[in-house]
Short mmCIF file of C-alpha atoms and ligand atoms in Angstrom, two decimals:
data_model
loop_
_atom_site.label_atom_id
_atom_site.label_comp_id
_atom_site.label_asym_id
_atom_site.label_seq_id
_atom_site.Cartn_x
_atom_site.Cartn_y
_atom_site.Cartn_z
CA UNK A 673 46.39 -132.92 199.98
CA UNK A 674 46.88 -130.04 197.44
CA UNK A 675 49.84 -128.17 196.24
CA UNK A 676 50.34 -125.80 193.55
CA UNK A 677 53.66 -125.25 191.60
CA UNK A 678 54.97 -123.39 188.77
CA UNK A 679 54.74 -125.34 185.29
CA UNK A 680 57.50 -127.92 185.46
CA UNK A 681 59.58 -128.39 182.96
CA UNK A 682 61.18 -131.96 181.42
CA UNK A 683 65.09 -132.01 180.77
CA UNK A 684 65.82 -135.13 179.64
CA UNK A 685 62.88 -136.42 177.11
CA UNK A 686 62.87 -138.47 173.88
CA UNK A 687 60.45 -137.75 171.80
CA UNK A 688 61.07 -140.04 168.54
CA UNK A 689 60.21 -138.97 165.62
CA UNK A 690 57.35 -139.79 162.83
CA UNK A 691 54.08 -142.15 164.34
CA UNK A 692 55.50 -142.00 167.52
CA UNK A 693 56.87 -138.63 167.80
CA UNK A 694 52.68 -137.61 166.65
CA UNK A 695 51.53 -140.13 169.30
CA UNK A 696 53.50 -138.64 172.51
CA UNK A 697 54.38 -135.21 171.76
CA UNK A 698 50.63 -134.16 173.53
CA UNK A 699 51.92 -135.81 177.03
CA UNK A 700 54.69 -134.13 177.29
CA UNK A 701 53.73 -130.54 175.69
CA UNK A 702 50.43 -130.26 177.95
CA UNK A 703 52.58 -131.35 181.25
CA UNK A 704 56.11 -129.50 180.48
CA UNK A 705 57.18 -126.10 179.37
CA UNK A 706 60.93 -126.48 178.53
CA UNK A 707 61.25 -130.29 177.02
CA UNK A 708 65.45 -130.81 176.97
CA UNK A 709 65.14 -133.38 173.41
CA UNK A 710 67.39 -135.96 173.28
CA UNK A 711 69.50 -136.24 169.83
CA UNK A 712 69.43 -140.15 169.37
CA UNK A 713 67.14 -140.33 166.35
CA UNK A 714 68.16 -143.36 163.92
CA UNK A 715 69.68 -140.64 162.17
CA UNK A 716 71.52 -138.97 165.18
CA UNK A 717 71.08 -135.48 165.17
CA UNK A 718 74.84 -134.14 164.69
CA UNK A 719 73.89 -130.78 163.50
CA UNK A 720 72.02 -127.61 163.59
CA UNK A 721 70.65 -127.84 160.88
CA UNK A 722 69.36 -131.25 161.86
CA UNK A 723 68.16 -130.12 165.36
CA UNK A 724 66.44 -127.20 163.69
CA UNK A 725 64.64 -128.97 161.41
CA UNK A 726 63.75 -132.09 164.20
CA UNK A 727 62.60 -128.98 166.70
CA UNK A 728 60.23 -127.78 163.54
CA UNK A 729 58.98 -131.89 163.17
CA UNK A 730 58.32 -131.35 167.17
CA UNK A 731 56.31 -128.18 167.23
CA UNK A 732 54.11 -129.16 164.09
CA UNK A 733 53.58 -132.27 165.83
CA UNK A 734 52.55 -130.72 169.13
CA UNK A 735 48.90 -130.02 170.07
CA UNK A 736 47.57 -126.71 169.93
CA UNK A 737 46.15 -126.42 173.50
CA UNK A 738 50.06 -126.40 174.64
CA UNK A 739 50.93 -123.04 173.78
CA UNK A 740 53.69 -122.76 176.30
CA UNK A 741 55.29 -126.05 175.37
CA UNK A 742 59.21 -124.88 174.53
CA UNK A 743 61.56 -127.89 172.98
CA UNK A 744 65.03 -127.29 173.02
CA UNK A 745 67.38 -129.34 171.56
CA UNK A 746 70.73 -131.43 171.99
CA UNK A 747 73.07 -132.52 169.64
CA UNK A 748 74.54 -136.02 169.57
CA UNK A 749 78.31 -136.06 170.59
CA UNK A 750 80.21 -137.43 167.93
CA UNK A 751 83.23 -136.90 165.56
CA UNK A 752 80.35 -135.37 162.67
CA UNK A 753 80.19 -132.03 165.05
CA UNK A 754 81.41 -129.50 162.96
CA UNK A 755 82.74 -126.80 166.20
CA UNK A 756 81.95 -123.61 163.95
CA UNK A 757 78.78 -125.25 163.18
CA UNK A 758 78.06 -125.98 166.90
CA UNK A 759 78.96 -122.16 167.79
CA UNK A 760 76.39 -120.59 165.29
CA UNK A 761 73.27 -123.36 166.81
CA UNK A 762 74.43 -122.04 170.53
CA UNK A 763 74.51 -118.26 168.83
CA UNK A 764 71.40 -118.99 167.04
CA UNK A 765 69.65 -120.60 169.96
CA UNK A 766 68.90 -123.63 168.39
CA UNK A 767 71.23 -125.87 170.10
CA UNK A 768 71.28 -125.81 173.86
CA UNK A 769 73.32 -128.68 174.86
CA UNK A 770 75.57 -131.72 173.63
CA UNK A 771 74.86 -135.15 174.69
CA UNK A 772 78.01 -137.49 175.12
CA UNK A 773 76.40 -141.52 174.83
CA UNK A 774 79.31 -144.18 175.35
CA UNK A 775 78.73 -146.58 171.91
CA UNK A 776 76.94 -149.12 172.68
CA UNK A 777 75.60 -148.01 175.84
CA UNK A 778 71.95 -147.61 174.73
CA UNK A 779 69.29 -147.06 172.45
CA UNK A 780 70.42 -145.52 169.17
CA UNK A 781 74.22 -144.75 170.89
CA UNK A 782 76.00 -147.32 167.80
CA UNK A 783 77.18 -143.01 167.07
CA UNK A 784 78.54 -142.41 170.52
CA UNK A 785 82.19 -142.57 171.85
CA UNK A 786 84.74 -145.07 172.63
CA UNK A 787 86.25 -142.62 175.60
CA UNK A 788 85.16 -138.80 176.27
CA UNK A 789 88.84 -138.07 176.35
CA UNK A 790 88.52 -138.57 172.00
CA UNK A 791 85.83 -135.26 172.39
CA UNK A 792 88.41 -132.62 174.37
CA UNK A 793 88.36 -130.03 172.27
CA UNK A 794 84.29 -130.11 171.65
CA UNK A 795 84.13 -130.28 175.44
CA UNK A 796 86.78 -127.19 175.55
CA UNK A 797 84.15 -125.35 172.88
CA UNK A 798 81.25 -126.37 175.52
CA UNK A 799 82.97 -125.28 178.28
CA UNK A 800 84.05 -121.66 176.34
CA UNK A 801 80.45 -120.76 175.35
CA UNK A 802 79.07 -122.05 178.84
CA UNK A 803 77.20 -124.49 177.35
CA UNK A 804 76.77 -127.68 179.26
CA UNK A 805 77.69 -131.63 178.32
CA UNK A 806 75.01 -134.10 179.37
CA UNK A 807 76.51 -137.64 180.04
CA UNK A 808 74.94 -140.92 179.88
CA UNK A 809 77.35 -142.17 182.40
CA UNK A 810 77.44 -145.57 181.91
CA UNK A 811 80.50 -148.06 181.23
CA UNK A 812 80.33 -150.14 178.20
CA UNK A 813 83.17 -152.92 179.58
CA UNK A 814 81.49 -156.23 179.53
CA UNK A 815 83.72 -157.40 182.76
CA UNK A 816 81.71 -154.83 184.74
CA UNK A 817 78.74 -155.89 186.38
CA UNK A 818 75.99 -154.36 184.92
CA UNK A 819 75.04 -152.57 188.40
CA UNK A 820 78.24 -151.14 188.56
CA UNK A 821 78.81 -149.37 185.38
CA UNK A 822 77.64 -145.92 186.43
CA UNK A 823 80.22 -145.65 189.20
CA UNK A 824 82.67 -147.55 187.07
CA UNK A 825 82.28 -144.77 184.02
CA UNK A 826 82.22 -142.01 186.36
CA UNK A 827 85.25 -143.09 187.91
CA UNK A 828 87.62 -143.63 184.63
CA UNK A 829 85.63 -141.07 182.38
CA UNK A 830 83.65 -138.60 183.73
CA UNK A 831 85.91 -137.62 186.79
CA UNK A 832 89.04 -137.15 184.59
CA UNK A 833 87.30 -134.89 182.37
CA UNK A 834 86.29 -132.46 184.63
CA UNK A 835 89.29 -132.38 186.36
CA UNK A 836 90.75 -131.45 183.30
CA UNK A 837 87.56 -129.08 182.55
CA UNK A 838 86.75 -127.69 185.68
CA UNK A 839 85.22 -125.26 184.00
CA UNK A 840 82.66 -127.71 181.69
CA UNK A 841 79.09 -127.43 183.36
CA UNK A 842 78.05 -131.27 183.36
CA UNK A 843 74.74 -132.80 184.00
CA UNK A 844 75.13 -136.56 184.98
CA UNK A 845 71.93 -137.64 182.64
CA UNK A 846 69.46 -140.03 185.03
CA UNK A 847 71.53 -140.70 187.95
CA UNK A 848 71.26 -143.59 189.25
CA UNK A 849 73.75 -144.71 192.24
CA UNK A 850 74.34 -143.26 195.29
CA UNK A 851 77.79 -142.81 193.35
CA UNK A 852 76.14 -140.52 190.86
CA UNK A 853 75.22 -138.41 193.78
CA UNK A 854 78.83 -138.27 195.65
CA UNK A 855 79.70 -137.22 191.99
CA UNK A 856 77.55 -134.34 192.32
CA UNK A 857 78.17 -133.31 195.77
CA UNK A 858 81.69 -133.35 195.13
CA UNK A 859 81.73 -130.75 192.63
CA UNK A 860 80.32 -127.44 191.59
CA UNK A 861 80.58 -127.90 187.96
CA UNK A 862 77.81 -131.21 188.20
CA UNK A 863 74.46 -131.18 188.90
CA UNK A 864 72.05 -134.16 188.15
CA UNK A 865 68.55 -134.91 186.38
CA UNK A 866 66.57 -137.92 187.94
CA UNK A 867 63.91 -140.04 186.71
CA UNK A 868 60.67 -140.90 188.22
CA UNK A 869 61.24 -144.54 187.68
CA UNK A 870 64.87 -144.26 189.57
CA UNK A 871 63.25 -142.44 192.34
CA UNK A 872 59.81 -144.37 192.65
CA UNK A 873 61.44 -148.48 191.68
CA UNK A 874 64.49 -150.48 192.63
CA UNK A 875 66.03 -153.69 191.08
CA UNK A 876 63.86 -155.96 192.75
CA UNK A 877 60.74 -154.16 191.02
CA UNK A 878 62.41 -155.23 187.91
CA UNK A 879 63.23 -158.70 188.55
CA UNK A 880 61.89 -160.30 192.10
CA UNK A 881 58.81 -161.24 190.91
CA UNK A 882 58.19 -162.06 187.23
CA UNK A 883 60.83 -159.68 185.03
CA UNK A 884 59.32 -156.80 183.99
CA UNK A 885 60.37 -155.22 180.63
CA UNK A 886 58.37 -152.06 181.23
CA UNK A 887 61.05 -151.61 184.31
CA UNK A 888 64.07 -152.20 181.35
CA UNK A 889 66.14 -148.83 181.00
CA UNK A 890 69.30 -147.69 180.78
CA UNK A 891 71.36 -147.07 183.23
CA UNK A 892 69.49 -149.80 184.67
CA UNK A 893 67.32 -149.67 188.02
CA UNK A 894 69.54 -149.67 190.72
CA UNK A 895 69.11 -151.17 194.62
CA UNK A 896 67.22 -150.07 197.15
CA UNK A 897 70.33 -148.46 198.61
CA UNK A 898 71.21 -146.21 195.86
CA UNK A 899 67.13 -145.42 195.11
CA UNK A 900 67.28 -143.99 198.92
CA UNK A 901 70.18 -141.99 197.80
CA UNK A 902 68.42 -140.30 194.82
CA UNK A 903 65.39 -139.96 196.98
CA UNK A 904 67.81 -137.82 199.50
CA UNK A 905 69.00 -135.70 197.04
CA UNK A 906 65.83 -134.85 195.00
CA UNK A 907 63.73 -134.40 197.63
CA UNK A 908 65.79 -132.34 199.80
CA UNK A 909 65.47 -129.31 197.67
CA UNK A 910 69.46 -128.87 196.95
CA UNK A 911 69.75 -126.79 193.30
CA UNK A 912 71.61 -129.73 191.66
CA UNK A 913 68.89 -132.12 191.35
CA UNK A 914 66.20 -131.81 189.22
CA UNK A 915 63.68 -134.11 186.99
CA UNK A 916 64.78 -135.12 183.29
CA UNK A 917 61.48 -137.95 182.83
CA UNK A 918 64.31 -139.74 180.18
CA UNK A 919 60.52 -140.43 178.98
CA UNK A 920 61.95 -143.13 175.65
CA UNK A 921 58.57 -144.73 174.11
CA UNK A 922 59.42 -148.28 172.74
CA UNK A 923 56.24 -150.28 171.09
CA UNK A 924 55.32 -153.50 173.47
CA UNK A 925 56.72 -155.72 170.54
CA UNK A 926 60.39 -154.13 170.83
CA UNK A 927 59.80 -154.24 174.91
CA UNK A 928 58.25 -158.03 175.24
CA UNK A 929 60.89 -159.91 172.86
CA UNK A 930 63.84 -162.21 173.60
CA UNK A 931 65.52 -158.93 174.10
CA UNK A 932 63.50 -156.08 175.63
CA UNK A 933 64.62 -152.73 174.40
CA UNK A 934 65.25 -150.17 177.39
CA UNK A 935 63.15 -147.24 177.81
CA UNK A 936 60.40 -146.29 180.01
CA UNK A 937 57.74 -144.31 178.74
CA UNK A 938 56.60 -141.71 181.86
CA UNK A 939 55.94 -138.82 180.13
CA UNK A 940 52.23 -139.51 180.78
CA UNK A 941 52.19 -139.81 184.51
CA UNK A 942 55.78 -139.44 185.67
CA UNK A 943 55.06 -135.95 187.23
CA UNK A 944 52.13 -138.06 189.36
CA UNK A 945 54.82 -140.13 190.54
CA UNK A 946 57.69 -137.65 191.73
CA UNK A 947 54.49 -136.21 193.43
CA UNK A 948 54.22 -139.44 195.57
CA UNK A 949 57.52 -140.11 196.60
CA UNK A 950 57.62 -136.86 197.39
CA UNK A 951 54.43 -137.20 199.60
CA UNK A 952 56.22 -140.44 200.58
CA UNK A 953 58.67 -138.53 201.87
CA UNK A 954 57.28 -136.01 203.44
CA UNK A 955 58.45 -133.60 201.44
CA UNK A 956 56.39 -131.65 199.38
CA UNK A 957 57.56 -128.35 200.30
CA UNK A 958 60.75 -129.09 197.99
CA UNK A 959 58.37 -130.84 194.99
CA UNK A 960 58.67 -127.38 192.64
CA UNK A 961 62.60 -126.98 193.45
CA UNK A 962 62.89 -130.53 191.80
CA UNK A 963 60.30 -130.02 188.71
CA UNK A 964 60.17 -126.26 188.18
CA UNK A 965 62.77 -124.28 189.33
CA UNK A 966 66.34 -126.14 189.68
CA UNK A 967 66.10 -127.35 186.34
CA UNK A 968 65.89 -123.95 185.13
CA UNK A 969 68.09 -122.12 186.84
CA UNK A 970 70.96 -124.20 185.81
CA UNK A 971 69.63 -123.69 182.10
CA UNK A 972 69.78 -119.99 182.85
CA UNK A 973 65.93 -119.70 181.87
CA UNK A 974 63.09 -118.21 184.31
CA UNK A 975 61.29 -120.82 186.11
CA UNK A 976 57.07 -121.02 184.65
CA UNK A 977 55.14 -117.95 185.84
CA UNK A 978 52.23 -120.31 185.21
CA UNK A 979 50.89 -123.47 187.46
CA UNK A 980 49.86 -126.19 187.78
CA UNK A 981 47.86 -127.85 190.67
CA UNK A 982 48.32 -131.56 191.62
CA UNK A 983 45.61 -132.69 194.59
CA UNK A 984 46.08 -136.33 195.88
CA UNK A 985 42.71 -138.36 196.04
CA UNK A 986 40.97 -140.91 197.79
CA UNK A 987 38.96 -142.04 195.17
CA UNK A 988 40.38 -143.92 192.31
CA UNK A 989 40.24 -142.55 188.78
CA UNK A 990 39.95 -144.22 185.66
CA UNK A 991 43.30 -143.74 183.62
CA UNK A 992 44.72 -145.17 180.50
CA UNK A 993 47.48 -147.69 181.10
CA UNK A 994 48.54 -147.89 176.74
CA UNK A 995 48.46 -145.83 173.99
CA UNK A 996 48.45 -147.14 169.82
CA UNK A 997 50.61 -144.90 167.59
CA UNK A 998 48.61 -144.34 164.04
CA UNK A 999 51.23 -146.85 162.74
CA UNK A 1000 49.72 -149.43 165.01
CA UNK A 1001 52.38 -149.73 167.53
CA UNK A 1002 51.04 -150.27 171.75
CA UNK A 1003 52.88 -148.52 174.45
CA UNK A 1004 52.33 -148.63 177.76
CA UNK A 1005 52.26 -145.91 180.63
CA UNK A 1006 54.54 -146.16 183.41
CA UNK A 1007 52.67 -145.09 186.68
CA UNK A 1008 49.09 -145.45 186.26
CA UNK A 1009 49.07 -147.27 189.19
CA UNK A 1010 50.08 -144.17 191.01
CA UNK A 1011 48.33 -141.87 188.48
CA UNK A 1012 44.68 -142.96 189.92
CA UNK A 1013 44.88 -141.31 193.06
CA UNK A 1014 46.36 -137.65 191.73
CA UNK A 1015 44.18 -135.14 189.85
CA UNK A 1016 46.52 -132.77 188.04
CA UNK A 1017 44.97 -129.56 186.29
CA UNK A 1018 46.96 -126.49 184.28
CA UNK A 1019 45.71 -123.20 186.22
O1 DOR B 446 66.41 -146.50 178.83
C1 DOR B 446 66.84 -145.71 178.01
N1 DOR B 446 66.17 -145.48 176.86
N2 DOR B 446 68.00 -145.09 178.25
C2 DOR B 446 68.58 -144.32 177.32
O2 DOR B 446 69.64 -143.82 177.57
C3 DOR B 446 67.99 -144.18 175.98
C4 DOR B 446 66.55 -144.41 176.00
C5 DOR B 446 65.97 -144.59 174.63
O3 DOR B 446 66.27 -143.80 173.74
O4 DOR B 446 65.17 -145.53 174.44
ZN1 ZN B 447 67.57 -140.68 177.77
#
């Protein structure tokens, strides 16, 4: 089994910054052209300024045998977004999209907002320069369960909002309910990234047998149900579903405490893992609409003239399952398991 596709690219990644920025920077420029950078630094990144100079950390960081490796760069939703400033980054083509995290949703989202309704007139701006809003779309209410806070937030944030801004392109940021999807199939405004741990685990995975902090993310890992939904929609080839890895490294000491942080780190291996459920599937016809081509048509970019050819084996490879920052912090790989039997090479 053999396939060829163009260069994919990632639009949801966070690359850190510092040790760990050095450390994983190489997995996602040598497997990614565009990389979509997510703005929730410790520092958020609030302006252009900041997102030029975090791009500049990014491409000094990168390896040199990525050459086609493109970051582009979000800025952090939040009342510090100066609108003129935010029109000269779009102009100047530093900024390519706004991230909206509820407060308190996530990692690093202390910044975010207490409703989206507070951010109309940045959304207005967005809409106006056709520029679109990514939404982590998950409720912060404690009285919701914590499996039904992404239909919960979609229903009393996100759907109000663009009825109000039908004109607002929004990309629901790793879907991960089959109410996500009815979100996106019910308008032409949404489309959808999707992880390779949403499409290749479900909340048993997590929790059935032994909890598994490497599994921890946010939204969380869903059920079975609403995995078969994402499965659907990414593998059926429809041009508003397309992989954002949401690749967030946290060292094994922040993920193995009393309170494991969430974040899964895929960027290694997560393209060998949309590969499989997609061979699962039996659907790997529709494998480069999902990781090369969707994506960037709804960026408005030209999908990767170059390729890159992913062959699944018989015959178990060797593959690194952690990586040590030079600051001395582990991480491990999500999907090695999966990454033994696919050979992937750059053409
Ligand atoms: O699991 C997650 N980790 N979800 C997010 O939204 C943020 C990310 C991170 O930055 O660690
Ligand atoms: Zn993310």
């Amino acid at each position: 089994m053999k396939i060829e596709i163009p260069t994919p690219d990632d639009w949801h990644v966070h690359l850190r910054d510092d040790a760990m920025l050095d450390a994983v920077v190489g997995y996602t420029a040598r497997r990614f052209r565009y990389a979509m950078v997510m703005p929730n630094l410790a520092a958020p990144i609030t302006s252009s300024t900041d997102a030029a100079a975090y791009r500049d950390r990014i491409v000094a960081a990168a390896p040199a045998d990525a050459p086609d490796f493109r970051p582009v760069m979000t800025l952090y939703c939040s009342p510090l977004v100066d609108l003129d400033d935010l029109r000269r980054g779009v102009a100047e083509g530093v900024v390519k999209a706004v991230k909206y995290y509820p407060a308190g949703a996530t990692t690093n989202s202390e910044a975010g907002g207490a409703s989206m309704s507070d951010f109309l007139d940045l959304f207005e701006t967005l809409a106006e320069l056709d520029v679109r809003l990514l939404v982590h779309a998950e409720s912060t209410d404690p009285a919701i369960d914590i499996f039904d806070r992404e239909a919960a937030f979609i229903e009393r944030e996100l759907i109000p909002v663009s009825d109000r801004l039908p004109e607002l392109g929004i990309t629901l940021e790793h879907v991960s309910t089959r109410a996500g999807v009815a979100f996106v199939d019910e308008r032409s405004q949404a489309a959808a990234t999707v992880t390779p741990h949403h499409l290749a685990q479900e909340r048993s995975d997590l929790l059935a047998d032994g909890m598994r902090p490497d599994l921890y993310c946010k939204p969380v890992i869903n059920s079975a149900d609403d995995r078969d939904a994402l499965i659907a929609a990414a593998t059926s080839g429809r041009a508003d579903f397309f992989l954002g890895t949401d690749s967030a490294p946290h060292p094994t000491t922040a993920k193995y405490g009393p309170k494991a942080k969430a974040g899964v780190f895929n960027a290694a291996y997560g393209l060998e893992v949309v590969a499989e459920v997609f061979h699962q599937a039996g659907a790997l016809e529709n494998l480069a609409a999902f990781t090369s081509t969707n994506g960037a048509s709804v960026y408005d970019v030209e999908a990767s003239t170059n390729s890159v050819t992913l062959e699944r084996t018989e015959i178990d490879a060797d593959v690194a399952t952690t990586f040590t920052t030079k600051a001395g912090d582990e991480v491990v790989l999500f999907g090695a398991d999966v990454a033994t039997r696919w050979r992937v090479t750059n053409d």
